[in-house]
Each structure stands twice: as C-alpha cells, then as structure tokens.
Amino acid sequence: IDVASQVRTAFYDTLVAREKVRLTRALAKFTDDIYRAQIKLASGGQAAPFEPLQLRVLAMQARNAVVQAENDQESAWRRLAAATGQPRMAVVPLVGDVDEALPALSFDAAREHLLANHTQIRAAANDVVQARYQTDLESIKPRVPDVTIYSTVQKDYTGPPFNTTYNVQVSVPLPVFDRNQGNILRASAGIIRGENDREAAGNDLIQQFADAIARYESSRTLAANYRTSLLPDQVRTYRGIYQRYQEDREAVNFGDIVVAQQTLATLITSYIDILSQQWRAFVDVTRLLQLEDVGQISQFAEQPADGSVPPAPAPPGNRSAVP
C-alpha cells in the first residue's frame, strides 16, 4: 500500500502538471492575441502607445508561466519514473483525466471499514489474542506445574580410581507459596495494554482520516466550482471587456483589461493548486483505507438522492502509459 501510494501520488502529480501546461499555454495564446490586436489599434492611432507595452508585459509573464509549467511537468514525470522503479523510462503520454469528478464520501462507512480492516488495528488485536493465550498459560502452571529433570554424567580425574559418577535430579514446584501470581498479573496486564493500544491506534487513524477526508471534500468541491463556474466566467469576462473596449473606448477603462487578465492568471494558478490538493488528499484517503484498487472507493460514496451509484475514478493501474 505504501509503494502504491507513492506511485499514485507521482501519477496524479504528473497529470496535474500536464493540465497546468495546457492551461498556461491557452492563457499565453489568449494574451498574445490581445497584445497583437492592441498593437494594430496603436498603429492606427486608436490606442495610446503605452497600452501595447502594458499588454506585452502580461504576455511575457504568461510565456514565463508556460516555461515553468513545462519544467514542472518534466520534473513530475521523472519522479513518476523513479517511483515505478524505472528512472530511465522514456516520456510517454499518460492516459487519465485530471478533471474527472470525484464522488462525495460517507465518513461513517469509510470509518467502519478503517477500524475493521486496517493493519494497525489487526496487529493490535493480535497482541490482545497473544496476551490472552499467555494469561491462560500462566494460570495453568500452578495446577499443572512443570517437571524439571536434570541429569549429568561426570568423570572424576582428581585421583584413583577415577570413577564415573552419575546424577539425576527431578524437581517439581509446589504451588503453596509461589502460585505464579506475578506472571499471571503481568500477562493479564498485557491484555489491558493491548486493548488500550488497539483503541489508541483506532483513534489515531480516525484523526488522520478525518483530516484527509476534509481536505478531499473541500478540494473536490472547490475544483468543481473553478472548473464549471469561476474559470469559464472569467474567460468570458476577459473577452467581453476587451471586445467592449474595442467597440467603445469611453465605456471601458484600459486598466480593466489588465485587471481581468491578472484575475484570470490568478484563478488558473489557484485551480492548479486545488487540483494538486484534491488528488493528494484522494491518495491519502485510499492509503488510509488500504485500497489495492482506487476504484474501490466507490463503495464509500454517498448515495445520490435518486439512488443511483456515482461513478468511481479509474485506478492508476488501468491508466497505463501508452505511446
């Protein structure tokens, strides 16, 4: 599970890096188009000479963001190759959609699975079983004491006649004063300690899972809002402001174009960060639930109002790298 989680984290990081390259390239092209259009307006005397210079700064910033995104993508691929144990693996396109919708999870259902199946809980429960057997063993000893037999064969070389001597000792403890009470109490305390350790392990896992699922649900909701509303609305706003500026110079201030572009760039950066947080939280959830296949997370999905089963994300194993 630990190795799978490392590979999954690197896999989703690579998908997010690819999405970052796609969005930054789109923004750079968009900014370049507006920059060139503004140059034409300035050449025709319809815009102030400083206006293209301001847009040129924004265009260069967008291009720099593309360079950084491409380097991040290359770094993410190298980490993925190393995580799979093939650091020299050639770069190939990954099959996967970083924008896919993830299901809302039922904390109660996932918690019950966690407490019933996690290896830390099972190991702690096994310690309790061992302590119970040890307690039973120590309780039997006073009633059925161990018989100790000791025998020796010894040659006497100290002087004639150099006889060989034999010695046999048999001892049986009589449970009169020593009834093994100390060992019984120690073994019984092991039961209590094991039960407390099991409860403590469960509490610790629940704390970790509560944090992971909170990050998962928050980033999942935020990513959906960015994808369906914030980014499309800001793109339309950016286009509309510039189109309105071309049609009526008095109606729109040039500074509004700059603000709209910077707002869009900030939204893209925030969206990429949220995508990264979403998939990292997703991997943390699958790691704590110890799912061998991430598609199994659908069994913990909250049921929609219509009773249908929400789709589960395809596991990384099914998203093979293909040329």
Short mmCIF file of C-alpha atoms in Angstrom, two decimals:
data_model
loop_
_atom_site.label_atom_id
_atom_site.label_comp_id
_atom_site.label_asym_id
_atom_site.label_seq_id
_atom_site.Cartn_x
_atom_site.Cartn_y
_atom_site.Cartn_z
CA ILE A 1 0.00 0.00 0.00
CA ASP A 2 2.83 2.41 0.81
CA VAL A 3 4.54 1.74 -2.51
CA ALA A 4 1.25 2.03 -4.39
CA SER A 5 0.54 5.35 -2.68
CA GLN A 6 3.92 6.72 -3.75
CA VAL A 7 3.23 5.73 -7.35
CA ARG A 8 -0.31 7.14 -7.24
CA THR A 9 0.92 10.46 -5.85
CA ALA A 10 3.54 10.75 -8.58
CA PHE A 11 1.00 9.70 -11.22
CA TYR A 12 -1.56 12.34 -10.26
CA ASP A 13 1.15 14.98 -9.85
CA THR A 14 2.13 14.28 -13.46
CA LEU A 15 -1.47 14.62 -14.63
CA VAL A 16 -1.84 17.92 -12.76
CA ALA A 17 1.43 19.17 -14.27
CA ARG A 18 0.13 18.30 -17.73
CA GLU A 19 -3.07 20.23 -17.05
CA LYS A 20 -1.01 23.19 -15.85
CA VAL A 21 0.88 23.21 -19.15
CA ARG A 22 -2.37 23.10 -21.11
CA LEU A 23 -3.97 25.99 -19.22
CA THR A 24 -0.89 28.22 -19.17
CA ARG A 25 -0.41 27.70 -22.91
CA ALA A 26 -4.02 28.66 -23.52
CA LEU A 27 -3.64 31.79 -21.39
CA ALA A 28 -0.39 32.72 -23.15
CA LYS A 29 -2.03 32.38 -26.56
CA PHE A 30 -5.04 34.37 -25.40
CA THR A 31 -2.81 37.16 -24.04
CA ASP A 32 -0.67 37.18 -27.21
CA ASP A 33 -3.78 37.57 -29.39
CA ILE A 34 -4.96 40.58 -27.39
CA TYR A 35 -1.43 42.04 -27.40
CA ARG A 36 -1.23 41.83 -31.19
CA ALA A 37 -4.70 43.30 -31.57
CA GLN A 38 -3.70 46.21 -29.35
CA ILE A 39 -0.59 46.82 -31.48
CA LYS A 40 -2.83 47.21 -34.52
CA LEU A 41 -5.01 49.70 -32.66
CA ALA A 42 -1.97 51.69 -31.55
CA SER A 43 -0.54 51.66 -35.10
CA GLY A 44 -3.80 53.10 -36.41
CA GLY A 45 -3.84 55.81 -33.78
CA GLN A 46 -6.83 54.30 -31.97
CA ALA A 47 -4.92 53.45 -28.79
CA ALA A 48 -2.24 55.05 -26.70
CA PRO A 49 1.34 53.82 -27.37
CA PHE A 50 1.80 52.67 -23.79
CA GLU A 51 -1.13 50.29 -23.92
CA PRO A 52 0.59 47.60 -26.06
CA LEU A 53 3.61 47.85 -23.75
CA GLN A 54 1.45 47.00 -20.75
CA LEU A 55 -0.06 44.06 -22.57
CA ARG A 56 3.39 42.97 -23.68
CA VAL A 57 4.38 42.66 -20.01
CA LEU A 58 1.36 40.47 -19.38
CA ALA A 59 2.15 38.38 -22.46
CA MET A 60 5.73 37.85 -21.29
CA GLN A 61 4.51 36.84 -17.84
CA ALA A 62 2.18 34.30 -19.44
CA ARG A 63 5.03 32.88 -21.54
CA ASN A 64 7.22 32.60 -18.47
CA ALA A 65 4.44 30.70 -16.76
CA VAL A 66 4.44 28.25 -19.69
CA VAL A 67 8.17 27.67 -19.33
CA GLN A 68 7.80 26.98 -15.62
CA ALA A 69 4.83 24.66 -16.22
CA GLU A 70 6.75 22.67 -18.83
CA ASN A 71 9.70 22.24 -16.46
CA ASP A 72 7.33 21.18 -13.68
CA GLN A 73 5.82 18.60 -16.00
CA GLU A 74 9.25 17.19 -16.86
CA SER A 75 10.14 17.02 -13.18
CA ALA A 76 6.85 15.30 -12.34
CA TRP A 77 7.49 12.65 -15.00
CA ARG A 78 10.96 11.96 -13.61
CA ARG A 79 9.52 11.50 -10.13
CA LEU A 80 6.89 9.13 -11.52
CA ALA A 81 9.53 7.10 -13.36
CA ALA A 82 11.59 6.85 -10.17
CA ALA A 83 8.54 5.86 -8.12
CA THR A 84 7.86 2.96 -10.50
CA GLY A 85 11.47 1.82 -10.21
CA GLN A 86 12.31 2.74 -13.81
CA PRO A 87 14.17 6.07 -13.61
CA ARG A 88 15.30 5.83 -17.25
CA MET A 89 11.81 5.30 -18.64
CA ALA A 90 11.13 7.42 -21.72
CA VAL A 91 8.42 10.08 -21.57
CA VAL A 92 5.10 8.87 -22.97
CA PRO A 93 1.59 10.35 -22.70
CA LEU A 94 -0.39 9.27 -19.65
CA VAL A 95 -3.96 8.12 -20.05
CA GLY A 96 -6.09 9.92 -17.49
CA ASP A 97 -8.34 12.92 -16.89
CA VAL A 98 -7.35 15.15 -14.02
CA ASP A 99 -10.68 16.99 -14.33
CA GLU A 100 -12.85 13.96 -13.68
CA ALA A 101 -15.49 14.37 -10.98
CA LEU A 102 -14.81 12.52 -7.74
CA PRO A 103 -17.62 11.15 -5.57
CA ALA A 104 -18.59 12.55 -2.18
CA LEU A 105 -17.63 10.03 0.50
CA SER A 106 -19.56 8.81 3.52
CA PHE A 107 -17.31 9.30 6.54
CA ASP A 108 -19.24 6.80 8.67
CA ALA A 109 -19.00 3.97 6.12
CA ALA A 110 -15.31 4.62 5.49
CA ARG A 111 -14.60 4.83 9.23
CA GLU A 112 -16.15 1.41 9.89
CA HIS A 113 -14.04 -0.11 7.11
CA LEU A 114 -10.95 1.60 8.50
CA LEU A 115 -11.46 0.32 12.04
CA ALA A 116 -12.29 -3.21 10.88
CA ASN A 117 -9.56 -3.77 8.30
CA HIS A 118 -6.55 -1.53 8.85
CA THR A 119 -3.37 -3.50 9.55
CA GLN A 120 -2.52 -1.41 12.65
CA ILE A 121 -5.88 -2.36 14.17
CA ARG A 122 -5.41 -6.01 13.25
CA ALA A 123 -1.90 -6.07 14.68
CA ALA A 124 -3.12 -4.55 17.95
CA ALA A 125 -5.97 -7.09 18.08
CA ASN A 126 -3.45 -9.88 17.54
CA ASP A 127 -1.44 -8.60 20.51
CA VAL A 128 -4.57 -8.93 22.65
CA VAL A 129 -5.07 -12.53 21.47
CA GLN A 130 -1.47 -13.36 22.31
CA ALA A 131 -1.84 -11.81 25.77
CA ARG A 132 -4.98 -13.89 26.41
CA TYR A 133 -3.16 -17.11 25.49
CA GLN A 134 -0.24 -16.13 27.70
CA THR A 135 -2.62 -15.43 30.59
CA ASP A 136 -4.25 -18.86 30.16
CA LEU A 137 -0.82 -20.49 30.10
CA GLU A 138 0.36 -18.77 33.27
CA SER A 139 -2.92 -19.66 35.02
CA ILE A 140 -2.47 -23.36 34.24
CA LYS A 141 1.07 -23.60 35.63
CA PRO A 142 0.07 -23.66 39.37
CA ARG A 143 -2.37 -26.53 38.75
CA VAL A 144 -0.15 -28.45 36.36
CA PRO A 145 3.39 -27.44 37.32
CA ASP A 146 6.32 -28.03 35.04
CA VAL A 147 8.51 -31.01 35.94
CA THR A 148 12.21 -30.27 35.59
CA ILE A 149 14.62 -33.17 35.07
CA TYR A 150 18.36 -32.64 35.33
CA SER A 151 20.94 -35.38 34.68
CA THR A 152 24.73 -35.44 34.45
CA VAL A 153 27.46 -37.93 33.63
CA GLN A 154 30.82 -36.91 35.14
CA LYS A 155 34.29 -38.49 35.06
CA ASP A 156 36.42 -37.96 38.15
CA TYR A 157 40.04 -37.26 37.19
CA THR A 158 41.15 -35.95 40.57
CA GLY A 159 42.55 -39.24 41.79
CA PRO A 160 42.21 -43.02 41.71
CA PRO A 161 40.09 -44.94 41.00
CA PHE A 162 38.88 -42.25 38.51
CA ASN A 163 35.29 -43.36 38.73
CA THR A 164 32.47 -42.14 36.56
CA THR A 165 29.61 -40.64 38.53
CA TYR A 166 26.00 -40.21 37.55
CA ASN A 167 23.50 -37.71 38.87
CA VAL A 168 19.77 -37.32 38.22
CA GLN A 169 17.61 -34.59 39.75
CA VAL A 170 13.86 -34.24 39.43
CA SER A 171 12.16 -31.10 40.72
CA VAL A 172 8.52 -30.11 40.83
CA PRO A 173 7.44 -26.71 42.18
CA LEU A 174 4.72 -26.97 44.81
CA PRO A 175 2.21 -24.12 44.38
CA VAL A 176 1.93 -23.42 48.10
CA PHE A 177 3.68 -20.10 48.46
CA ASP A 178 4.54 -19.46 44.79
CA ARG A 179 1.33 -19.71 42.79
CA ASN A 180 2.70 -17.83 39.77
CA GLN A 181 0.59 -14.82 40.67
CA GLY A 182 3.16 -12.32 39.38
CA ASN A 183 3.31 -13.83 35.90
CA ILE A 184 -0.48 -14.13 35.82
CA LEU A 185 -0.87 -10.45 36.69
CA ARG A 186 1.75 -9.45 34.14
CA ALA A 187 0.03 -11.46 31.40
CA SER A 188 -3.37 -10.03 32.39
CA ALA A 189 -1.93 -6.53 32.22
CA GLY A 190 -0.81 -7.36 28.68
CA ILE A 191 -4.46 -7.87 27.75
CA ILE A 192 -5.41 -4.45 29.07
CA ARG A 193 -2.40 -2.84 27.44
CA GLY A 194 -3.22 -4.48 24.11
CA GLU A 195 -6.84 -3.35 24.23
CA ASN A 196 -5.76 0.20 25.07
CA ASP A 197 -3.21 0.14 22.25
CA ARG A 198 -5.88 -1.03 19.84
CA GLU A 199 -8.21 1.79 20.89
CA ALA A 200 -5.37 4.33 20.67
CA ALA A 201 -4.44 3.09 17.19
CA GLY A 202 -8.07 3.45 16.10
CA ASN A 203 -8.28 6.99 17.48
CA ASP A 204 -5.06 7.97 15.71
CA LEU A 205 -6.26 6.53 12.40
CA ILE A 206 -9.59 8.33 12.71
CA GLN A 207 -7.78 11.62 13.30
CA GLN A 208 -5.66 11.09 10.20
CA PHE A 209 -8.68 10.04 8.16
CA ALA A 210 -10.78 12.99 9.34
CA ASP A 211 -8.07 15.35 8.14
CA ALA A 212 -7.66 13.53 4.80
CA ILE A 213 -11.37 13.36 4.03
CA ALA A 214 -11.86 17.03 4.99
CA ARG A 215 -9.13 18.02 2.54
CA TYR A 216 -10.62 15.68 -0.05
CA GLU A 217 -14.16 17.06 0.21
CA SER A 218 -13.03 20.71 0.32
CA SER A 219 -10.69 20.48 -2.66
CA ARG A 220 -13.17 18.34 -4.61
CA THR A 221 -15.89 20.96 -4.21
CA LEU A 222 -13.57 23.88 -4.92
CA ALA A 223 -12.14 22.21 -8.03
CA ALA A 224 -15.65 21.64 -9.38
CA ASN A 225 -16.54 25.31 -8.76
CA TYR A 226 -13.42 26.52 -10.54
CA ARG A 227 -13.99 24.14 -13.44
CA THR A 228 -17.68 24.84 -14.01
CA SER A 229 -18.04 28.48 -12.96
CA LEU A 230 -15.04 30.57 -11.98
CA LEU A 231 -12.71 29.90 -14.89
CA PRO A 232 -15.36 29.95 -17.67
CA ASP A 233 -16.94 33.13 -16.24
CA GLN A 234 -13.59 34.92 -16.01
CA VAL A 235 -12.65 33.92 -19.55
CA ARG A 236 -15.93 35.33 -20.82
CA THR A 237 -15.37 38.45 -18.72
CA TYR A 238 -11.87 38.93 -20.12
CA ARG A 239 -13.06 38.53 -23.70
CA GLY A 240 -16.10 40.73 -23.13
CA ILE A 241 -14.12 43.56 -21.53
CA TYR A 242 -11.62 43.67 -24.38
CA GLN A 243 -14.30 43.43 -27.05
CA ARG A 244 -16.22 46.23 -25.39
CA TYR A 245 -13.00 48.26 -25.17
CA GLN A 246 -12.53 47.93 -28.93
CA GLU A 247 -16.10 48.98 -29.64
CA ASP A 248 -16.41 51.85 -27.17
CA ARG A 249 -13.25 53.34 -25.69
CA GLU A 250 -15.26 55.53 -23.37
CA ALA A 251 -17.23 52.70 -21.82
CA VAL A 252 -14.25 50.61 -20.62
CA ASN A 253 -11.03 51.68 -18.96
CA PHE A 254 -7.84 50.09 -20.28
CA GLY A 255 -6.91 49.21 -16.71
CA ASP A 256 -9.95 46.91 -16.60
CA ILE A 257 -8.30 44.72 -19.25
CA VAL A 258 -5.15 44.41 -17.16
CA VAL A 259 -7.15 43.54 -14.05
CA ALA A 260 -9.20 40.95 -15.95
CA GLN A 261 -6.07 39.27 -17.29
CA GLN A 262 -4.36 39.19 -13.92
CA THR A 263 -7.51 37.83 -12.30
CA LEU A 264 -7.66 35.03 -14.86
CA ALA A 265 -3.99 34.18 -14.32
CA THR A 266 -4.54 34.08 -10.56
CA LEU A 267 -7.58 31.82 -10.97
CA ILE A 268 -5.61 29.39 -13.13
CA THR A 269 -2.83 29.23 -10.54
CA SER A 270 -5.33 28.66 -7.75
CA TYR A 271 -7.14 25.99 -9.76
CA ILE A 272 -3.92 24.06 -10.37
CA ASP A 273 -3.07 24.21 -6.65
CA ILE A 274 -6.54 22.95 -5.74
CA LEU A 275 -6.28 20.10 -8.26
CA SER A 276 -3.00 19.06 -6.70
CA GLN A 277 -4.51 19.20 -3.21
CA GLN A 278 -7.53 17.21 -4.37
CA TRP A 279 -5.55 14.30 -5.80
CA ARG A 280 -3.08 14.22 -2.94
CA ALA A 281 -5.99 14.05 -0.50
CA PHE A 282 -7.53 11.33 -2.67
CA VAL A 283 -4.34 9.28 -2.43
CA ASP A 284 -4.22 9.84 1.35
CA VAL A 285 -7.78 8.54 1.67
CA THR A 286 -7.03 5.41 -0.38
CA ARG A 287 -3.81 4.86 1.61
CA LEU A 288 -5.59 5.01 4.96
CA LEU A 289 -8.37 2.74 3.70
CA GLN A 290 -5.63 0.49 2.27
CA LEU A 291 -7.37 0.04 -1.07
CA GLU A 292 -5.44 -2.04 -3.56
CA ASP A 293 -7.60 -0.57 -6.34
CA VAL A 294 -8.63 3.09 -6.11
CA GLY A 295 -11.85 2.20 -7.92
CA GLN A 296 -12.95 0.50 -4.70
CA ILE A 297 -13.52 3.95 -3.20
CA SER A 298 -16.95 3.95 -4.85
CA GLN A 299 -18.22 1.61 -2.12
CA PHE A 300 -17.90 4.51 0.34
CA ALA A 301 -19.60 7.08 -1.90
CA GLU A 302 -22.67 8.83 -0.57
CA GLN A 303 -25.76 7.74 -2.42
CA PRO A 304 -27.37 10.48 -4.58
CA ALA A 305 -30.96 11.45 -3.95
CA ASP A 306 -32.12 9.42 -6.98
CA GLY A 307 -30.47 6.28 -5.59
CA SER A 308 -28.01 5.89 -8.46
CA VAL A 309 -24.43 4.81 -7.84
CA PRO A 310 -21.89 7.56 -8.51
CA PRO A 311 -19.04 6.64 -10.87
CA ALA A 312 -15.66 5.79 -9.41
CA PRO A 313 -12.36 7.10 -10.73
CA ALA A 314 -10.37 4.68 -12.82
CA PRO A 315 -7.40 3.26 -10.94
CA PRO A 316 -3.87 4.20 -12.00
CA GLY A 317 -3.32 0.59 -12.98
CA ASN A 318 -5.94 0.98 -15.69
CA ARG A 319 -4.45 4.26 -16.88
CA SER A 320 -1.40 2.73 -18.45
CA ALA A 321 1.22 4.84 -20.16
CA VAL A 322 0.77 4.46 -23.92
CA PRO A 323 2.67 5.91 -26.87
#
